[in-house]
Amino acid sequence: MVEKMLATHQNDKKYMVGFDLGENSCQISYCTAGSTLEPVTFAVTDGTDDYDIPTRMTKKTGVNIWFVGKEAEEWNRQGAGTEVAHILSAAVTGRPINIEGQEYDPCSMLALFIKRCLVLLSTEVPTEKIATLMFTLDSMDAPLVEALKKVRKFLDLPIDDIAWESHSNSYYNFLLMQPRSLHEKDSILFEYDGSRTLYSYRMVYNVKTDPIVAFIKKQEFREMSDEAMKKQQASSQQTTAHDLRDETFLSVLKKCVPVDDISSAFLIGEGFRTRWMKESLSYLCYHRRVFLGNNLYSRGAAYGALMRGDRPQSAREYFFLGDNCLTTNVGVMAMKHDRSMYYPLMSAGTSWYEAGSEKEFIVDGASDLHLILTPITGGETREETITLEGMPVRPPRTTRIKLCLSMNKDGHIMVHAQDLGFGEMFPATDKIWDKEIEIV
């Protein structure tokens, strides 16, 4: 009730929304800029911790009316419509969705699902008052990013900023906004659906760097899967299923949770909701705080949305190197007011799908471009040369070059340079030079 009253009082503020988008279900959390309150997670049923919105839609038979989430499931049970599941994977693969003999673009379907979810949220957060919408997904690859870009176009919403990040980034964002005692040492997150592999994500901090560099060490434990459990139980008839799961998890914890090096632990996923943890939980809770829940990623995404515009001072002490983040600052030396100075093009820590730069430079008679690469993880600064072979000979400062940089998922920087000439006196040849640079 208090949260509802506060949300109403703060309607004049812009909202930051985190949207955990999964293949089977999604969750939405939100916070407001300048507020000291933690993100609130939208509950499908008021007054409960039922946060999961099934990622499915149902089209009512014969009419253009769509239902989402649990309402979609109910209409499908009644046989009153055609249900659409696996919308996210369809968008990624580009597989058309066929309903009542008509094909629908899968990215437009995913966009429709998202918009309908935001309609559900509008009872607490009006869509027109959302400043930033941050999607968080399990992991990022090129097909997924391309699909999200298409979805963003289909959304056509009055939202200033729509972005995305991985669950790892959301975990990091969540931790940064917690009391310092929870991340003064390393932190660890366990994700377990109760039937498949258990995953651990240890957030490690290198306190010897300035700013402190954080990164994740991921491990998987297949011995926690149902298949492995059944094999173990078959060979130990005296042990109950719950006790065996508890013993196995305790063994996992002893492998990956040192006694004194972890400040906090987080247990997420349906697999932790049944009461089988006894000895394992006792071990995990020794000298550290342990949290159980299932909405960490959407809350972390809400914090991520917040930090895109207003990064707290305490968060500036840290630097996250997630999977396939750029680990190197990239720039060039340029002249400004007759002085040579470093001009940054791409900053370390940027996710590969956001890393990019497009600038124009006037070349001072040189036939080469020199990029300066400075790793933040240690190592020497190095120079990469882009040879402008075939560039027409022109007087100094009469050649404009457009320089475009991007990054692929493999961690390589893609350089694209183009001759723009210099007005009518020196027309552009539109010659192009490309180079791929490996970050080592």
Coordinates of C-alpha atoms in Angstrom, one line a residue:
M1 CA 0.0 0.0 0.0
V2 CA 2.9 2.4 0.8
E3 CA 4.5 1.7 -2.6
K4 CA 1.2 2.4 -4.4
M5 CA 0.8 5.8 -2.6
L6 CA 4.4 6.7 -3.4
A7 CA 4.0 5.8 -7.0
T8 CA 0.9 8.0 -7.2
H9 CA 2.7 10.9 -5.5
Q10 CA 5.6 10.6 -8.0
N11 CA 3.6 10.6 -11.2
D12 CA 5.2 13.8 -12.3
K13 CA 8.6 12.1 -12.5
K14 CA 10.1 10.1 -15.4
Y15 CA 10.2 6.3 -14.9
M16 CA 13.1 3.9 -15.5
V17 CA 11.8 0.5 -16.5
G18 CA 13.7 -2.8 -16.6
F19 CA 12.1 -5.5 -18.7
D20 CA 13.5 -9.1 -18.3
L21 CA 12.5 -10.7 -21.6
G22 CA 12.7 -14.5 -21.7
E23 CA 11.6 -17.2 -24.0
N24 CA 8.9 -18.5 -21.6
S25 CA 8.2 -15.6 -19.3
C26 CA 9.1 -12.0 -18.6
Q27 CA 9.2 -9.6 -15.6
I28 CA 9.0 -5.8 -15.4
S29 CA 10.5 -3.6 -12.6
Y30 CA 10.6 0.2 -12.4
C31 CA 12.1 3.1 -10.4
T32 CA 12.1 6.8 -10.7
A33 CA 15.0 9.2 -11.3
G34 CA 16.2 10.9 -8.1
S35 CA 14.3 8.5 -5.8
T36 CA 16.0 6.6 -3.0
L37 CA 13.4 3.8 -3.3
E38 CA 14.4 0.4 -4.7
P39 CA 12.8 -0.7 -7.9
V40 CA 9.3 -2.1 -7.7
T41 CA 8.4 -5.3 -9.6
F42 CA 5.1 -5.4 -11.3
A43 CA 2.9 -8.2 -9.8
V44 CA 0.6 -10.0 -12.2
T45 CA -1.7 -10.5 -9.2
D46 CA -1.9 -7.6 -6.7
G47 CA -0.4 -8.2 -3.3
T48 CA 1.6 -11.3 -4.4
D49 CA 5.1 -12.0 -5.6
D50 CA 3.8 -13.5 -8.8
Y51 CA 5.9 -11.5 -11.2
D52 CA 6.1 -13.8 -14.2
I53 CA 4.2 -12.8 -17.3
P54 CA 4.1 -15.8 -19.7
T55 CA 5.7 -14.8 -23.0
R56 CA 2.8 -15.8 -25.2
M57 CA -0.2 -14.2 -26.9
T58 CA -3.6 -15.5 -28.0
K59 CA -5.5 -14.0 -30.9
K60 CA -9.3 -14.2 -30.5
T61 CA -10.8 -16.3 -33.3
G62 CA -11.9 -14.2 -36.3
V63 CA -11.2 -10.8 -34.9
N64 CA -8.0 -8.6 -34.4
I65 CA -8.1 -8.8 -30.6
W66 CA -5.0 -10.0 -28.8
F67 CA -4.4 -11.2 -25.2
V68 CA -1.1 -11.6 -23.5
G69 CA 0.4 -13.5 -20.5
K70 CA -2.0 -15.4 -18.3
E71 CA -5.0 -14.0 -20.0
A72 CA -3.7 -15.4 -23.2
E73 CA -3.4 -18.8 -21.6
E74 CA -6.9 -18.7 -20.3
W75 CA -8.4 -17.8 -23.7
N76 CA -6.4 -20.7 -25.2
R77 CA -7.7 -23.1 -22.6
Q78 CA -11.2 -22.1 -23.5
G79 CA -10.5 -22.8 -27.2
A80 CA -11.5 -19.2 -28.1
G81 CA -8.4 -18.3 -29.9
T82 CA -5.0 -19.2 -31.4
E83 CA -2.1 -19.1 -29.0
V84 CA 1.4 -17.9 -30.0
A85 CA 4.4 -19.1 -28.0
H86 CA 8.2 -18.9 -28.6
I87 CA 7.8 -15.4 -29.8
L88 CA 11.3 -14.4 -28.9
S89 CA 13.1 -17.3 -30.7
A90 CA 10.9 -16.7 -33.7
A91 CA 12.0 -13.0 -33.8
V92 CA 15.7 -14.1 -33.5
T93 CA 15.5 -16.7 -36.3
G94 CA 13.1 -14.6 -38.5
R95 CA 10.6 -17.5 -38.6
P96 CA 7.2 -16.1 -39.7
I97 CA 4.2 -16.7 -37.3
N98 CA 1.2 -18.2 -39.0
I99 CA -2.2 -17.5 -37.4
E100 CA -5.5 -18.4 -39.1
G101 CA -3.8 -18.8 -42.4
Q102 CA -2.1 -15.4 -42.3
E103 CA 1.7 -14.9 -41.8
Y104 CA 2.9 -12.3 -39.3
D105 CA 6.4 -10.8 -39.0
P106 CA 7.8 -12.3 -35.8
C107 CA 9.5 -9.0 -34.7
S108 CA 6.2 -7.2 -35.1
M109 CA 4.6 -9.9 -33.0
L110 CA 7.3 -9.5 -30.3
A111 CA 6.8 -5.7 -30.4
L112 CA 3.0 -6.2 -30.0
F113 CA 3.6 -8.5 -27.0
I114 CA 5.9 -5.9 -25.3
K115 CA 3.4 -3.1 -25.9
R116 CA 0.6 -5.2 -24.4
C117 CA 2.7 -5.9 -21.4
L118 CA 3.3 -2.1 -21.0
V119 CA -0.5 -1.7 -21.1
L120 CA -0.6 -4.0 -18.1
L121 CA 2.1 -1.9 -16.4
S122 CA 0.2 1.3 -17.2
T123 CA -1.9 0.9 -14.1
E124 CA 1.2 1.8 -12.1
V125 CA 3.5 3.4 -14.8
P126 CA 1.9 5.3 -17.7
T127 CA 3.8 4.5 -20.8
E128 CA 4.2 8.2 -21.8
K129 CA 6.1 8.8 -18.5
I130 CA 8.8 6.2 -19.2
A131 CA 12.1 7.9 -19.9
T132 CA 14.2 4.7 -20.4
L133 CA 13.2 1.2 -21.2
M134 CA 16.0 -1.3 -20.6
F135 CA 15.5 -4.9 -21.8
T136 CA 17.6 -7.6 -20.2
L137 CA 18.2 -11.0 -21.8
D138 CA 20.1 -14.1 -20.9
S139 CA 23.0 -13.4 -23.3
M140 CA 23.6 -11.3 -26.4
D141 CA 24.6 -12.5 -29.8
A142 CA 24.4 -10.8 -33.3
P143 CA 21.1 -12.3 -34.4
L144 CA 19.4 -11.3 -31.1
V145 CA 20.7 -7.8 -31.3
E146 CA 19.5 -7.4 -34.9
A147 CA 16.1 -8.7 -33.9
L148 CA 15.9 -6.2 -31.0
K149 CA 16.8 -3.4 -33.4
K150 CA 13.8 -4.4 -35.6
V151 CA 11.5 -4.7 -32.6
R152 CA 12.5 -1.2 -31.4
K153 CA 11.4 0.2 -34.7
F154 CA 8.0 -1.7 -34.5
L155 CA 7.4 -0.5 -31.0
D156 CA 7.0 3.2 -32.0
L157 CA 6.6 4.3 -28.3
P158 CA 6.9 7.8 -26.8
I159 CA 10.0 6.6 -24.8
D160 CA 13.2 8.7 -25.0
D161 CA 15.6 5.8 -24.8
I162 CA 15.2 2.0 -25.5
A163 CA 18.2 -0.1 -24.9
W164 CA 19.2 -3.7 -23.9
E165 CA 21.8 -5.5 -21.9
S166 CA 22.7 -9.1 -20.8
H167 CA 21.7 -10.6 -17.5
S168 CA 25.3 -10.3 -16.4
N169 CA 25.1 -6.5 -16.8
S170 CA 21.9 -6.4 -14.9
Y171 CA 23.4 -8.5 -12.0
Y172 CA 26.3 -6.0 -11.9
N173 CA 24.0 -3.0 -11.9
F174 CA 21.9 -4.5 -9.1
L175 CA 25.0 -5.1 -7.0
L176 CA 26.3 -1.6 -7.5
M177 CA 23.2 -0.1 -6.0
Q178 CA 23.2 -2.3 -2.9
P179 CA 24.9 -1.4 0.4
R180 CA 28.6 -1.6 0.1
S181 CA 28.8 -4.5 2.6
L182 CA 27.2 -6.7 -0.1
H183 CA 30.0 -6.2 -2.6
E184 CA 33.0 -5.2 -0.6
K185 CA 34.3 -8.7 -1.4
D186 CA 33.2 -10.9 -4.3
S187 CA 29.5 -11.8 -4.7
I188 CA 28.0 -14.9 -6.2
L189 CA 24.7 -15.7 -7.9
F190 CA 23.2 -19.2 -8.5
E191 CA 20.6 -19.7 -11.1
Y192 CA 18.6 -23.0 -11.1
D193 CA 15.3 -24.0 -12.6
G194 CA 15.1 -27.2 -10.6
S195 CA 15.5 -29.6 -13.5
R196 CA 18.4 -28.6 -15.6
T197 CA 22.0 -27.5 -15.1
L198 CA 22.8 -25.2 -12.2
Y199 CA 24.9 -22.1 -13.1
S200 CA 27.0 -19.9 -10.8
Y201 CA 28.1 -16.4 -11.6
R202 CA 30.8 -15.0 -9.4
M203 CA 31.3 -11.3 -9.5
V204 CA 35.0 -10.7 -9.0
Y205 CA 36.6 -7.3 -8.2
N206 CA 40.1 -6.4 -9.0
V207 CA 40.7 -3.8 -6.3
K208 CA 44.3 -3.1 -7.6
T209 CA 43.0 -1.1 -10.5
D210 CA 41.5 2.4 -10.5
P211 CA 38.6 2.3 -11.2
I212 CA 38.0 -1.2 -9.7
V213 CA 37.4 -3.6 -12.6
A214 CA 34.6 -6.1 -12.1
F215 CA 34.1 -9.3 -14.2
I216 CA 32.2 -12.5 -13.9
K217 CA 33.4 -16.1 -13.6
K218 CA 30.7 -18.5 -14.8
Q219 CA 30.6 -22.2 -13.9
E220 CA 28.0 -24.9 -14.7
F221 CA 27.2 -27.9 -12.5
R222 CA 25.4 -30.6 -14.5
E223 CA 25.3 -32.8 -11.4
M224 CA 22.3 -30.8 -10.2
S225 CA 20.1 -31.7 -13.2
D226 CA 17.2 -34.1 -12.8
E227 CA 18.9 -36.7 -15.0
A228 CA 22.0 -36.7 -12.9
M229 CA 20.0 -36.7 -9.7
K230 CA 18.0 -39.8 -10.8
K231 CA 21.3 -41.7 -11.6
Q232 CA 22.7 -40.8 -8.2
Q233 CA 19.5 -41.8 -6.3
A234 CA 19.4 -45.1 -8.1
S235 CA 22.9 -45.9 -6.6
S236 CA 22.0 -44.7 -3.1
Q237 CA 18.6 -46.1 -2.2
Q238 CA 18.7 -44.8 1.4
T239 CA 18.8 -41.1 0.4
T240 CA 15.7 -39.1 -0.3
A241 CA 15.5 -36.9 -3.4
H242 CA 15.6 -33.7 -1.3
D243 CA 18.5 -34.9 0.9
L244 CA 20.4 -35.9 -2.2
R245 CA 19.8 -32.5 -3.8
D246 CA 21.0 -30.8 -0.6
E247 CA 24.1 -32.9 -0.4
T248 CA 25.0 -32.3 -4.1
F249 CA 24.5 -28.5 -3.7
L250 CA 26.6 -28.5 -0.6
S251 CA 29.4 -30.2 -2.6
V252 CA 29.0 -27.5 -5.3
L253 CA 29.2 -24.7 -2.8
K254 CA 32.4 -26.1 -1.3
K255 CA 33.9 -26.0 -4.8
C256 CA 33.0 -22.5 -5.7
V257 CA 32.3 -20.5 -2.5
P258 CA 35.4 -19.9 -0.4
V259 CA 34.7 -19.3 3.3
D260 CA 36.0 -15.7 3.5
D261 CA 36.0 -14.3 0.0
I262 CA 32.3 -13.9 -0.7
S263 CA 30.2 -11.1 0.8
S264 CA 26.8 -12.0 -0.5
A265 CA 25.0 -14.8 -2.4
F266 CA 21.8 -14.7 -4.5
L267 CA 19.6 -17.7 -5.3
I268 CA 17.3 -17.3 -8.2
G269 CA 15.1 -19.6 -10.1
E270 CA 12.2 -22.0 -9.4
G271 CA 14.6 -24.7 -8.3
F272 CA 15.3 -22.9 -5.1
R273 CA 11.7 -22.3 -4.1
T274 CA 11.0 -25.8 -2.7
R275 CA 12.4 -26.5 0.8
W276 CA 15.2 -28.9 0.1
M277 CA 18.2 -26.8 1.3
K278 CA 19.4 -27.6 4.8
E279 CA 23.1 -28.3 5.2
S280 CA 23.8 -26.4 2.0
L281 CA 22.0 -23.3 3.1
S282 CA 23.7 -23.4 6.5
Y283 CA 27.1 -23.5 4.8
L284 CA 26.2 -20.7 2.4
C285 CA 24.9 -18.4 5.2
Y286 CA 28.0 -18.7 7.3
H287 CA 29.6 -15.2 7.5
R288 CA 27.7 -13.8 4.5
R289 CA 24.2 -12.6 3.6
V290 CA 22.1 -14.8 1.3
F291 CA 19.1 -13.7 -0.7
L292 CA 16.3 -15.8 -2.3
G293 CA 14.2 -14.3 -5.1
N294 CA 13.4 -14.4 -8.8
N295 CA 13.3 -10.7 -9.9
L296 CA 16.9 -9.7 -9.6
Y297 CA 17.5 -9.3 -13.4
S298 CA 14.5 -7.0 -14.0
R299 CA 15.4 -4.8 -11.0
G300 CA 19.0 -4.7 -12.2
A301 CA 17.8 -3.6 -15.6
A302 CA 15.8 -0.8 -14.0
Y303 CA 19.0 0.3 -12.3
G304 CA 20.8 0.0 -15.6
A305 CA 18.2 2.3 -17.2
L306 CA 18.7 4.8 -14.3
M307 CA 22.5 4.8 -14.7
R308 CA 22.3 5.5 -18.4
G309 CA 21.3 9.1 -17.4
D310 CA 22.4 9.5 -13.8
R311 CA 25.3 7.4 -12.6
P312 CA 25.8 7.7 -8.9
Q313 CA 29.2 8.8 -7.7
S314 CA 29.8 5.5 -5.8
A315 CA 29.1 3.6 -9.1
R316 CA 31.9 5.5 -10.8
E317 CA 34.4 3.8 -8.7
Y318 CA 33.7 0.5 -10.6
F319 CA 34.1 -0.6 -14.1
F320 CA 32.4 -3.7 -15.5
L321 CA 34.0 -5.9 -18.1
G322 CA 31.1 -8.2 -19.2
D323 CA 31.2 -10.9 -22.0
N324 CA 32.6 -9.4 -25.2
C325 CA 33.0 -5.9 -23.8
L326 CA 35.6 -3.7 -25.3
T327 CA 38.7 -4.0 -23.1
T328 CA 40.6 -1.2 -24.8
N329 CA 40.3 2.5 -25.2
V330 CA 40.5 3.5 -28.9
G331 CA 41.4 6.9 -30.2
V332 CA 43.5 9.0 -32.6
M333 CA 45.9 11.8 -32.3
A334 CA 44.4 14.9 -33.9
M335 CA 45.3 18.6 -34.2
K336 CA 43.1 21.2 -32.4
H337 CA 44.1 24.9 -32.3
D338 CA 47.6 23.8 -33.6
R339 CA 48.1 21.5 -30.7
S340 CA 48.3 17.7 -31.0
M341 CA 45.8 16.0 -28.7
Y342 CA 44.3 12.5 -28.1
Y343 CA 40.7 12.2 -29.5
P344 CA 38.7 9.3 -28.1
L345 CA 36.7 7.1 -30.5
M346 CA 35.5 4.1 -28.4
S347 CA 35.7 3.6 -24.6
A348 CA 36.6 0.4 -22.8
G349 CA 33.7 -1.3 -21.0
T350 CA 31.2 -0.6 -23.8
S351 CA 29.2 -3.7 -24.8
W352 CA 30.1 -5.0 -28.3
Y353 CA 26.6 -4.2 -29.6
E354 CA 26.9 -0.6 -28.4
A355 CA 30.5 0.1 -29.3
G356 CA 30.8 2.3 -32.3
S357 CA 32.0 5.7 -33.6
E358 CA 31.5 7.7 -36.7
K359 CA 33.7 10.8 -37.1
E360 CA 35.1 13.0 -39.9
F361 CA 38.7 14.1 -40.0
I362 CA 40.8 16.4 -42.2
V363 CA 43.9 14.5 -43.2
D364 CA 47.1 16.6 -43.2
G365 CA 48.7 15.2 -46.3
A366 CA 49.4 11.8 -44.7
S367 CA 48.6 8.5 -46.4
D368 CA 48.0 6.6 -43.2
L369 CA 45.6 6.8 -40.2
H370 CA 47.0 5.7 -36.9
L371 CA 44.7 4.3 -34.2
I372 CA 45.9 4.3 -30.6
L373 CA 44.8 1.3 -28.5
T374 CA 45.2 1.4 -24.7
P375 CA 44.1 -1.7 -22.8
I376 CA 42.7 -1.1 -19.3
T377 CA 43.5 -4.6 -18.2
G378 CA 47.2 -4.1 -18.3
G379 CA 49.7 -4.3 -21.2
E380 CA 51.3 -1.8 -23.5
T381 CA 49.6 0.9 -25.6
R382 CA 49.9 0.0 -29.2
E383 CA 49.3 1.7 -32.6
E384 CA 47.4 0.2 -35.5
T385 CA 47.9 1.7 -39.0
I386 CA 45.2 2.0 -41.7
T387 CA 47.0 2.5 -45.0
L388 CA 45.0 4.7 -47.3
E389 CA 46.3 3.1 -50.4
G390 CA 45.4 4.8 -53.6
M391 CA 44.5 8.1 -51.9
P392 CA 44.8 11.0 -54.5
V393 CA 47.7 13.4 -53.9
R394 CA 46.2 16.7 -52.6
P395 CA 47.6 19.7 -50.8
P396 CA 47.7 19.4 -47.0
R397 CA 44.3 19.8 -45.2
T398 CA 42.3 19.3 -48.3
T399 CA 41.1 15.7 -47.7
R400 CA 38.2 14.7 -45.5
I401 CA 38.0 11.2 -44.2
K402 CA 34.9 9.6 -42.6
L403 CA 36.1 7.1 -40.1
C404 CA 33.6 4.5 -38.8
L405 CA 34.4 2.0 -36.0
S406 CA 32.3 -0.9 -34.8
M407 CA 32.8 -4.1 -32.8
N408 CA 31.6 -7.6 -33.5
K409 CA 30.8 -10.3 -31.0
D410 CA 34.2 -11.9 -31.4
G411 CA 35.8 -8.8 -29.9
H412 CA 37.3 -7.5 -33.2
I413 CA 37.2 -3.8 -34.1
M414 CA 35.9 -3.2 -37.6
V415 CA 37.4 -0.1 -39.2
H416 CA 35.8 1.6 -42.2
A417 CA 37.4 4.7 -43.8
Q418 CA 36.0 6.6 -46.7
D419 CA 37.4 9.5 -48.8
L420 CA 35.0 12.5 -48.8
G421 CA 37.2 14.8 -50.8
F422 CA 37.1 18.6 -50.0
G423 CA 34.2 20.3 -51.7
E424 CA 34.2 21.1 -55.5
M425 CA 38.0 21.8 -55.6
F426 CA 38.8 18.2 -54.6
P427 CA 35.8 16.0 -55.3
A428 CA 35.3 12.8 -53.3
T429 CA 36.5 9.6 -54.9
D430 CA 34.4 7.5 -52.4
K431 CA 37.3 5.1 -52.1
I432 CA 36.9 2.8 -49.1
W433 CA 39.5 1.2 -46.8
D434 CA 38.5 -1.6 -44.4
K435 CA 40.5 -3.3 -41.6
E436 CA 39.7 -5.7 -38.9
I437 CA 41.7 -5.3 -35.6
E438 CA 41.9 -8.1 -33.1
I439 CA 41.9 -7.0 -29.4
V440 CA 44.5 -9.0 -27.6

